[in-house]
Amino acid sequence: MEPPKVVVIIPAFNEQNSIGDVVENVKKCASPLVIDDASNDETALRAKRAGAEVISLNENCGYSSALNHGFKFCLEQEVDFVITCDADGQHPTEKISFFIKCLKDGNDVVLGVRSEIPRFMEKIFAHYTYRRFKISDPLCGMKGYTLKILEEYGGIDKLGSFGAEVAIYSSIKRFKKIEIPIITKKRNGYSKVGSSISANFKIFISLIKVYYFFK
């Protein structure tokens, strides 16, 4: 029996300082796919040198669009499992093998739960999703999916929710899911979501979209 085909989608915008190490670690147990979101540094070049498949977007489309470009690639390649991971070095890539194990064990969604949720609006978002859907950290960028659930939902992020919606969908439709605690590392560089005020506002808008879509 062949092992499952696993692709790790890594959205990246100006992450030349960290992308090489992230790719090197990911490819120990899965196929890294870097979605270069029109970076103006050497992100794409360094990702390729490290051994990743790279899709370079012509214009900066944002995190949600990058995830969906990755999803389309995975559909074409007929992979079994899809994992998402940030490019800034914060996520513990050594946990990817455990995410894969959880998916092989029959879970449709594997959700990373960070040891600390940094932003105020992220905490509000998490409070809402835990009370309603029993999802502790919807905005953690480290998640795992079967291709089956992504196909049924029709993507990873259709609303611009920073990747939260498939987890919510899985809860509503009673797919099997599991939460995995992860310890995030110090970010390499600055947050691409924006300043504290800008980031919190974007997350607030995402929460409103999710609330009305899944109402």
mmCIF file of N, CA, C and O in Angstrom, residues 8-13 15 19 33-37 43 62-64 66-67 84-88 141:
data_model
loop_
_atom_site.group_PDB
_atom_site.id
_atom_site.type_symbol
_atom_site.label_atom_id
_atom_site.label_comp_id
_atom_site.label_asym_id
_atom_site.label_seq_id
_atom_site.Cartn_x
_atom_site.Cartn_y
_atom_site.Cartn_z
ATOM 1 N N VAL A 8 2.072 20.275 1.855
ATOM 2 C CA VAL A 8 1.998 21.346 2.852
ATOM 3 C C VAL A 8 1.998 22.676 2.114
ATOM 4 O O VAL A 8 2.978 23.035 1.448
ATOM 5 N N ILE A 9 0.875 23.394 2.202
ATOM 6 C CA ILE A 9 0.747 24.704 1.557
ATOM 7 C C ILE A 9 1.345 25.765 2.471
ATOM 8 O O ILE A 9 0.971 25.888 3.636
ATOM 9 N N ILE A 10 2.270 26.538 1.907
ATOM 10 C CA ILE A 10 2.972 27.572 2.682
ATOM 11 C C ILE A 10 2.790 28.918 1.982
ATOM 12 O O ILE A 10 3.525 29.254 1.050
ATOM 13 N N PRO A 11 1.769 29.709 2.370
ATOM 14 C CA PRO A 11 1.634 31.053 1.803
ATOM 15 C C PRO A 11 2.823 31.913 2.253
ATOM 16 O O PRO A 11 3.228 31.863 3.415
ATOM 17 N N ALA A 12 3.377 32.687 1.324
ATOM 18 C CA ALA A 12 4.579 33.451 1.680
ATOM 19 C C ALA A 12 4.601 34.800 0.980
ATOM 20 O O ALA A 12 4.404 34.881 -0.234
ATOM 21 N N PHE A 13 4.854 35.830 1.760
ATOM 22 C CA PHE A 13 5.047 37.172 1.209
ATOM 23 C C PHE A 13 6.263 37.803 1.888
ATOM 24 O O PHE A 13 6.250 38.049 3.098
ATOM 25 N N GLU A 15 9.275 36.546 2.697
ATOM 26 C CA GLU A 15 9.769 35.710 3.795
ATOM 27 C C GLU A 15 11.109 35.058 3.442
ATOM 28 O O GLU A 15 11.377 33.912 3.784
ATOM 29 N N ILE A 19 12.048 31.242 4.760
ATOM 30 C CA ILE A 19 11.399 30.247 3.899
ATOM 31 C C ILE A 19 12.275 29.028 3.636
ATOM 32 O O ILE A 19 11.776 27.892 3.576
ATOM 33 N N LEU A 33 4.699 23.121 -0.763
ATOM 34 C CA LEU A 33 4.189 23.948 -1.857
ATOM 35 C C LEU A 33 4.147 25.388 -1.368
ATOM 36 O O LEU A 33 3.327 25.738 -0.514
ATOM 37 N N VAL A 34 5.014 26.220 -1.911
ATOM 38 C CA VAL A 34 5.068 27.628 -1.506
ATOM 39 C C VAL A 34 4.252 28.460 -2.491
ATOM 40 O O VAL A 34 4.462 28.397 -3.705
ATOM 41 N N ILE A 35 3.298 29.208 -1.960
ATOM 42 C CA ILE A 35 2.534 30.155 -2.775
ATOM 43 C C ILE A 35 3.150 31.529 -2.533
ATOM 44 O O ILE A 35 2.908 32.166 -1.506
ATOM 45 N N ASP A 36 3.975 31.960 -3.470
ATOM 46 C CA ASP A 36 4.664 33.244 -3.351
ATOM 47 C C ASP A 36 3.701 34.349 -3.760
ATOM 48 O O ASP A 36 3.363 34.491 -4.933
ATOM 49 N N ASP A 37 3.273 35.128 -2.779
ATOM 50 C CA ASP A 37 2.229 36.136 -2.995
ATOM 51 C C ASP A 37 2.826 37.446 -3.504
ATOM 52 O O ASP A 37 2.723 38.486 -2.861
ATOM 53 N N THR A 43 12.079 35.395 -1.861
ATOM 54 C CA THR A 43 11.274 34.306 -1.296
ATOM 55 C C THR A 43 11.136 33.136 -2.267
ATOM 56 O O THR A 43 11.402 31.979 -1.913
ATOM 57 N N GLY A 62 -3.112 38.321 -0.955
ATOM 58 C CA GLY A 62 -3.438 38.084 0.442
ATOM 59 C C GLY A 62 -3.452 36.608 0.803
ATOM 60 O O GLY A 62 -3.436 35.719 -0.046
ATOM 61 N N TYR A 63 -3.498 36.366 2.098
ATOM 62 C CA TYR A 63 -3.378 35.026 2.663
ATOM 63 C C TYR A 63 -4.468 34.071 2.175
ATOM 64 O O TYR A 63 -4.183 32.943 1.776
ATOM 65 N N SER A 64 -5.700 34.520 2.193
ATOM 66 C CA SER A 64 -6.818 33.658 1.809
ATOM 67 C C SER A 64 -6.702 33.202 0.362
ATOM 68 O O SER A 64 -6.910 32.026 0.043
ATOM 69 N N ALA A 66 -3.990 33.023 -1.414
ATOM 70 C CA ALA A 66 -2.840 32.121 -1.516
ATOM 71 C C ALA A 66 -3.231 30.701 -1.122
ATOM 72 O O ALA A 66 -2.848 29.723 -1.779
ATOM 73 N N LEU A 67 -4.009 30.563 -0.055
ATOM 74 C CA LEU A 67 -4.476 29.236 0.360
ATOM 75 C C LEU A 67 -5.290 28.571 -0.743
ATOM 76 O O LEU A 67 -5.132 27.376 -1.017
ATOM 77 N N THR A 84 -1.603 23.159 6.129
ATOM 78 C CA THR A 84 -1.194 24.552 5.935
ATOM 79 C C THR A 84 -0.223 24.949 7.031
ATOM 80 O O THR A 84 -0.348 24.527 8.183
ATOM 81 N N CYS A 85 0.745 25.758 6.645
ATOM 82 C CA CYS A 85 1.803 26.147 7.576
ATOM 83 C C CYS A 85 2.292 27.534 7.188
ATOM 84 O O CYS A 85 2.407 27.844 5.999
ATOM 85 N N ASP A 86 2.583 28.368 8.152
ATOM 86 C CA ASP A 86 3.067 29.718 7.859
ATOM 87 C C ASP A 86 4.533 29.702 7.445
ATOM 88 O O ASP A 86 5.289 28.790 7.806
ATOM 89 N N ALA A 87 4.928 30.740 6.721
ATOM 90 C CA ALA A 87 6.284 30.811 6.174
ATOM 91 C C ALA A 87 7.267 31.537 7.076
ATOM 92 O O ALA A 87 8.464 31.591 6.776
ATOM 93 N N ASP A 88 6.791 32.096 8.179
ATOM 94 C CA ASP A 88 7.651 32.952 8.999
ATOM 95 C C ASP A 88 8.439 32.210 10.072
ATOM 96 O O ASP A 88 9.137 32.823 10.884
ATOM 97 N N GLY A 141 -2.733 29.157 11.845
ATOM 98 C CA GLY A 141 -2.457 28.839 10.448
ATOM 99 C C GLY A 141 -1.980 27.429 10.195
ATOM 100 O O GLY A 141 -1.792 27.036 9.045
#
